[in-house]
Amino acid sequence: MISLIETNNYRSLKFIHRQLENFQILVGPNASGKTTFLDVVQFISDIISEGIDKAITKRSSNFNELTFSGLGGSIELAIEAILPDHIVEKIGTNQYNTIRYEVRIGLNNETAEHEINEENVLLLNRKRITAMVNQKTSSFPLEHLKEQSTIIDNRSKERILKSASGGRKINKLFTNDLFPYIIKRDSESLRIFEETVNNTDTSLNQKAKCKSGIKKSALGNFPFDDNFFPASTWFKEYIVEGIQMIILDSINIRKSSPPGQPKKFKTDGSNLPWVINDLVKHPRQFESWIKHLRTALPDIETIETVEREDDRHRYLRIKYNNGISVPSWLVSDGTLRLLALTLPAYLPDFSGVYLIEEPENGIHPKAIETVYQSLSSVYNAQILLATHSTVILSLVKPEQILCFAK
């Protein structure tokens, strides 16, 4: 899961350093920065997967419009993610349980082109960092961060270590707090350092230098080998493929879904009939979902999916206790959204990071609690949710709330 988001000089967010939980609610007035905060994750994903030009033009034709108050300058973005246990084992040491990605982007001084000024990937131990911060300050937690003008610390020192087996010499670059860099990139060079500590394959060049260009992400374009870079390989896939914005399309949910659709939940809901059809193969989860739906729609007997014989398209059909069955094209938008938003908690393969804005739209206030209970119970995925619903706010724990203000 993503454990921390940082940004400097991005849109309405002058400086943000915020740790995250597995389920997080964003609240605040309009234009207070909730959408921008969520977009930090998506922006980084776009930079890594598509390059700097596409990532920027998706958001604005004028780079300076993306800076705080439109004043220009560079933009800094950073996220940290907790590494799965099997990745920590591959690294060969339990000292590091977190990976950090940080990037600084701006305009070239000579050509005014978009460029990546700096890009770093590091391995961290967040608990150790928290302990060091607590030792350095006795003020309100992290209050000293307000004085920072950058989130990228360039202080580093190089060391030559010996591998745990074979005595092979390994070049490593560390921060002043002794956390190792995996990627260290500036406008002139790119340096890449092996993550693992137990490999004895001397054919690997421990310190690679190359130029990936000012437009492309080093993490996104360097051909990492999972044997030597397990954390970077995992993080790249996680941030590029695992970040999803749920934007439900009631029109497509109403329609019959063509064959060949993936069984994994699509964030517009267009393949819902196929996802539900697959869930039926797991009777316990399916029945639990139906039972949960009845807390908002007590007259529902079950949800069926029907495959048309002529073209093999599949559509939803709601069966009620009075014997009436209603096809999806006659069902209200609110009911369709309710089905889609409650389903993820019961899917066996639902994982990744999901960004959701105002899930209450189109749903009756009495049914909002049903939606909240499902979304807050998704244990294999991370949910970041922006809302104006007072019903949701009355249900959440204080530590799950991030309050935004102008």
mmCIF file of C-alpha atoms in Angstrom, residues 125-326:
data_model
loop_
_atom_site.group_PDB
_atom_site.id
_atom_site.type_symbol
_atom_site.label_atom_id
_atom_site.label_comp_id
_atom_site.label_asym_id
_atom_site.label_seq_id
_atom_site.Cartn_x
_atom_site.Cartn_y
_atom_site.Cartn_z
ATOM 1 C CA ASN A 125 12.709 1.848 7.025
ATOM 2 C CA ARG A 126 9.846 4.190 7.891
ATOM 3 C CA LYS A 127 9.802 3.209 11.584
ATOM 4 C CA ARG A 128 13.441 4.229 11.908
ATOM 5 C CA ILE A 129 12.741 7.532 10.145
ATOM 6 C CA THR A 130 9.837 8.263 12.499
ATOM 7 C CA ALA A 131 12.061 7.561 15.492
ATOM 8 C CA MET A 132 14.739 9.921 14.147
ATOM 9 C CA VAL A 133 12.172 12.672 13.543
ATOM 10 C CA ASN A 134 10.839 12.319 17.079
ATOM 11 C CA GLN A 135 14.363 12.689 18.443
ATOM 12 C CA LYS A 136 15.054 15.829 16.397
ATOM 13 C CA THR A 137 11.960 17.783 17.395
ATOM 14 C CA SER A 138 9.810 18.172 20.468
ATOM 15 C CA SER A 139 7.288 20.419 18.711
ATOM 16 C CA PHE A 140 3.939 19.365 17.302
ATOM 17 C CA PRO A 141 4.578 16.233 15.143
ATOM 18 C CA LEU A 142 6.224 17.087 11.808
ATOM 19 C CA GLU A 143 5.646 20.820 12.354
ATOM 20 C CA HIS A 144 9.244 21.440 11.241
ATOM 21 C CA LEU A 145 8.387 20.184 7.763
ATOM 22 C CA LYS A 146 6.507 23.408 7.053
ATOM 23 C CA GLU A 147 9.842 25.188 6.791
ATOM 24 C CA GLN A 148 11.129 22.906 4.038
ATOM 25 C CA SER A 149 11.492 24.246 0.508
ATOM 26 C CA THR A 150 12.115 20.833 -1.055
ATOM 27 C CA ILE A 151 11.149 17.201 -0.504
ATOM 28 C CA ILE A 152 14.234 15.862 -2.295
ATOM 29 C CA ASP A 153 17.347 15.570 -0.146
ATOM 30 C CA ASN A 154 20.501 15.445 -2.287
ATOM 31 C CA ARG A 155 22.917 14.822 0.564
ATOM 32 C CA SER A 156 24.521 11.440 -0.055
ATOM 33 C CA LYS A 157 27.717 9.482 0.390
ATOM 34 C CA GLU A 158 29.103 6.511 -1.474
ATOM 35 C CA ARG A 159 30.389 3.369 0.189
ATOM 36 C CA ILE A 160 31.937 0.132 -0.975
ATOM 37 C CA LEU A 161 30.450 -2.873 0.792
ATOM 38 C CA LYS A 162 31.082 -6.597 0.613
ATOM 39 C CA SER A 163 28.248 -8.954 -0.249
ATOM 40 C CA ALA A 164 27.044 -11.361 2.406
ATOM 41 C CA SER A 165 28.338 -14.299 0.367
ATOM 42 C CA GLY A 166 31.421 -14.470 -1.819
ATOM 43 C CA GLY A 167 33.019 -11.288 -0.551
ATOM 44 C CA ARG A 168 32.132 -9.423 -3.742
ATOM 45 C CA LYS A 169 32.575 -5.649 -3.577
ATOM 46 C CA ILE A 170 29.391 -3.651 -4.091
ATOM 47 C CA ASN A 171 29.161 0.068 -4.688
ATOM 48 C CA LYS A 172 26.318 1.642 -2.736
ATOM 49 C CA LEU A 173 25.100 5.214 -2.476
ATOM 50 C CA PHE A 174 23.446 6.178 0.796
ATOM 51 C CA THR A 175 21.580 9.144 2.178
ATOM 52 C CA ASN A 176 23.032 10.814 5.262
ATOM 53 C CA ASP A 177 20.606 8.679 7.279
ATOM 54 C CA LEU A 178 22.119 5.543 5.686
ATOM 55 C CA PHE A 179 19.252 4.596 3.405
ATOM 56 C CA PRO A 180 20.416 3.225 0.028
ATOM 57 C CA TYR A 181 19.641 4.727 -3.356
ATOM 58 C CA ILE A 182 18.567 2.362 -6.124
ATOM 59 C CA ILE A 183 18.189 5.098 -8.737
ATOM 60 C CA LYS A 184 19.994 8.434 -8.456
ATOM 61 C CA ARG A 185 19.345 10.691 -11.394
ATOM 62 C CA ASP A 186 19.920 14.349 -12.159
ATOM 63 C CA SER A 187 20.039 16.370 -15.376
ATOM 64 C CA GLU A 188 23.471 15.007 -16.284
ATOM 65 C CA SER A 189 23.565 11.338 -15.328
ATOM 66 C CA LEU A 190 21.662 8.275 -14.202
ATOM 67 C CA ARG A 191 23.198 5.933 -11.643
ATOM 68 C CA ILE A 192 21.630 2.598 -10.738
ATOM 69 C CA PHE A 193 22.637 0.450 -7.765
ATOM 70 C CA GLU A 194 21.763 -3.162 -7.102
ATOM 71 C CA GLU A 195 19.130 -3.786 -4.398
ATOM 72 C CA THR A 196 19.970 -7.324 -3.349
ATOM 73 C CA VAL A 197 22.844 -8.076 -0.981
ATOM 74 C CA ASN A 198 23.363 -11.819 -1.413
ATOM 75 C CA ASN A 199 23.929 -12.195 -5.165
ATOM 76 C CA THR A 200 27.394 -13.267 -6.321
ATOM 77 C CA ASP A 201 26.859 -12.824 -10.061
ATOM 78 C CA THR A 202 29.813 -10.642 -11.020
ATOM 79 C CA SER A 203 28.394 -10.130 -14.530
ATOM 80 C CA LEU A 204 26.105 -7.442 -13.123
ATOM 81 C CA ASN A 205 27.448 -3.921 -13.446
ATOM 82 C CA GLN A 206 26.790 -2.529 -9.992
ATOM 83 C CA LYS A 207 26.884 1.124 -10.998
ATOM 84 C CA ALA A 208 25.240 1.835 -14.328
ATOM 85 C CA LYS A 209 25.537 5.198 -16.011
ATOM 86 C CA CYS A 210 23.368 6.147 -18.960
ATOM 87 C CA LYS A 211 21.214 8.931 -20.280
ATOM 88 C CA SER A 212 17.504 8.185 -20.596
ATOM 89 C CA GLY A 213 16.682 11.666 -21.887
ATOM 90 C CA ILE A 214 14.940 14.505 -20.133
ATOM 91 C CA LYS A 215 11.489 13.262 -21.159
ATOM 92 C CA LYS A 216 11.463 9.680 -19.909
ATOM 93 C CA SER A 217 11.383 8.180 -16.453
ATOM 94 C CA ALA A 218 14.410 6.097 -15.521
ATOM 95 C CA LEU A 219 12.235 3.769 -13.461
ATOM 96 C CA GLY A 220 9.778 3.411 -16.324
ATOM 97 C CA ASN A 221 12.348 2.708 -19.039
ATOM 98 C CA PHE A 222 15.288 0.888 -17.476
ATOM 99 C CA PRO A 223 15.023 -2.919 -18.053
ATOM 100 C CA PHE A 224 15.179 -4.026 -14.428
ATOM 101 C CA ASP A 225 15.991 -7.654 -13.635
ATOM 102 C CA ASP A 226 13.799 -9.019 -10.858
ATOM 103 C CA ASN A 227 16.740 -11.002 -9.478
ATOM 104 C CA PHE A 228 18.732 -7.856 -8.739
ATOM 105 C CA PHE A 229 15.960 -5.251 -8.462
ATOM 106 C CA PRO A 230 12.956 -6.974 -6.830
ATOM 107 C CA ALA A 231 11.638 -3.850 -5.080
ATOM 108 C CA SER A 232 11.940 -1.537 -8.099
ATOM 109 C CA THR A 233 10.363 -4.132 -10.394
ATOM 110 C CA TRP A 234 7.474 -4.649 -7.987
ATOM 111 C CA PHE A 235 6.957 -0.917 -7.439
ATOM 112 C CA LYS A 236 6.985 -0.100 -11.152
ATOM 113 C CA GLU A 237 4.251 -2.656 -11.842
ATOM 114 C CA TYR A 238 2.313 -1.603 -8.747
ATOM 115 C CA ILE A 239 2.295 2.113 -9.535
ATOM 116 C CA VAL A 240 1.663 1.746 -13.292
ATOM 117 C CA GLU A 241 -0.933 -1.034 -13.282
ATOM 118 C CA GLY A 242 -2.255 -0.962 -9.728
ATOM 119 C CA ILE A 243 -3.476 2.654 -9.513
ATOM 120 C CA GLN A 244 -7.098 3.011 -10.633
ATOM 121 C CA MET A 245 -9.630 5.838 -10.540
ATOM 122 C CA ILE A 246 -13.172 4.512 -10.130
ATOM 123 C CA ILE A 247 -15.453 6.544 -12.399
ATOM 124 C CA LEU A 248 -18.646 4.560 -12.867
ATOM 125 C CA ASP A 249 -20.539 4.891 -16.143
ATOM 126 C CA SER A 250 -24.200 4.028 -15.558
ATOM 127 C CA ILE A 251 -24.925 4.036 -19.290
ATOM 128 C CA ASN A 252 -22.381 1.272 -19.921
ATOM 129 C CA ILE A 253 -23.452 -0.682 -16.841
ATOM 130 C CA ARG A 254 -26.993 -0.687 -18.202
ATOM 131 C CA LYS A 255 -25.922 -2.106 -21.555
ATOM 132 C CA SER A 256 -25.199 -5.733 -22.274
ATOM 133 C CA SER A 257 -21.493 -6.410 -21.887
ATOM 134 C CA PRO A 258 -19.763 -8.079 -24.870
ATOM 135 C CA PRO A 259 -17.884 -11.386 -24.507
ATOM 136 C CA GLY A 260 -14.148 -11.407 -23.956
ATOM 137 C CA GLN A 261 -14.283 -8.967 -21.053
ATOM 138 C CA PRO A 262 -11.742 -9.402 -18.231
ATOM 139 C CA LYS A 263 -12.979 -10.953 -15.018
ATOM 140 C CA LYS A 264 -11.198 -8.272 -13.021
ATOM 141 C CA PHE A 265 -13.405 -5.350 -11.965
ATOM 142 C CA LYS A 266 -13.186 -2.490 -14.510
ATOM 143 C CA THR A 267 -13.326 0.919 -12.909
ATOM 144 C CA ASP A 268 -16.136 2.194 -15.157
ATOM 145 C CA GLY A 269 -18.296 -0.813 -14.229
ATOM 146 C CA SER A 270 -18.810 -1.829 -17.862
ATOM 147 C CA ASN A 271 -17.927 -5.496 -17.278
ATOM 148 C CA LEU A 272 -20.039 -5.852 -14.135
ATOM 149 C CA PRO A 273 -22.150 -8.751 -15.545
ATOM 150 C CA TRP A 274 -19.028 -10.833 -16.166
ATOM 151 C CA VAL A 275 -17.517 -10.016 -12.773
ATOM 152 C CA ILE A 276 -20.734 -10.998 -10.991
ATOM 153 C CA ASN A 277 -21.041 -14.142 -13.118
ATOM 154 C CA ASP A 278 -17.564 -15.140 -11.953
ATOM 155 C CA LEU A 279 -18.404 -14.303 -8.325
ATOM 156 C CA VAL A 280 -21.318 -16.775 -8.483
ATOM 157 C CA LYS A 281 -18.660 -19.495 -8.664
ATOM 158 C CA HIS A 282 -17.750 -18.493 -5.099
ATOM 159 C CA PRO A 283 -21.114 -19.100 -3.367
ATOM 160 C CA ARG A 284 -20.054 -17.922 0.089
ATOM 161 C CA GLN A 285 -18.822 -14.514 -1.131
ATOM 162 C CA PHE A 286 -21.760 -14.111 -3.491
ATOM 163 C CA GLU A 287 -24.343 -14.798 -0.807
ATOM 164 C CA SER A 288 -22.546 -12.464 1.602
ATOM 165 C CA TRP A 289 -22.724 -9.715 -1.027
ATOM 166 C CA ILE A 290 -26.450 -10.257 -1.607
ATOM 167 C CA LYS A 291 -27.058 -10.231 2.138
ATOM 168 C CA HIS A 292 -25.169 -6.950 2.425
ATOM 169 C CA LEU A 293 -27.133 -5.415 -0.467
ATOM 170 C CA ARG A 294 -30.351 -6.177 1.398
ATOM 171 C CA THR A 295 -29.343 -3.703 4.114
ATOM 172 C CA ALA A 296 -30.052 -0.998 1.527
ATOM 173 C CA LEU A 297 -32.482 -2.844 -0.782
ATOM 174 C CA PRO A 298 -34.407 -5.270 1.458
ATOM 175 C CA ASP A 299 -36.730 -6.493 -1.314
ATOM 176 C CA ILE A 300 -33.929 -7.948 -3.457
ATOM 177 C CA GLU A 301 -33.905 -11.734 -3.720
ATOM 178 C CA THR A 302 -30.804 -12.105 -5.875
ATOM 179 C CA ILE A 303 -28.758 -10.661 -8.744
ATOM 180 C CA GLU A 304 -28.652 -12.691 -11.949
ATOM 181 C CA THR A 305 -26.587 -12.411 -15.107
ATOM 182 C CA VAL A 306 -28.074 -13.515 -18.415
ATOM 183 C CA GLU A 307 -26.177 -14.408 -21.572
ATOM 184 C CA ARG A 308 -27.976 -13.654 -24.817
ATOM 185 C CA GLU A 309 -27.920 -16.558 -27.253
ATOM 186 C CA ASP A 310 -27.607 -14.478 -30.425
ATOM 187 C CA ASP A 311 -24.427 -12.516 -29.606
ATOM 188 C CA ARG A 312 -23.312 -13.954 -26.228
ATOM 189 C CA HIS A 313 -23.463 -10.534 -24.589
ATOM 190 C CA ARG A 314 -24.234 -10.671 -20.868
ATOM 191 C CA TYR A 315 -26.470 -8.341 -18.855
ATOM 192 C CA LEU A 316 -27.630 -7.916 -15.261
ATOM 193 C CA ARG A 317 -31.056 -8.792 -13.972
ATOM 194 C CA ILE A 318 -32.347 -8.013 -10.490
ATOM 195 C CA LYS A 319 -34.827 -10.491 -9.067
ATOM 196 C CA TYR A 320 -37.143 -9.175 -6.343
ATOM 197 C CA ASN A 321 -39.017 -11.021 -3.598
ATOM 198 C CA ASN A 322 -42.361 -10.523 -5.366
ATOM 199 C CA GLY A 323 -41.142 -12.604 -8.316
ATOM 200 C CA ILE A 324 -40.492 -9.686 -10.680
ATOM 201 C CA SER A 325 -37.168 -9.627 -12.534
ATOM 202 C CA VAL A 326 -35.889 -6.300 -13.869
#
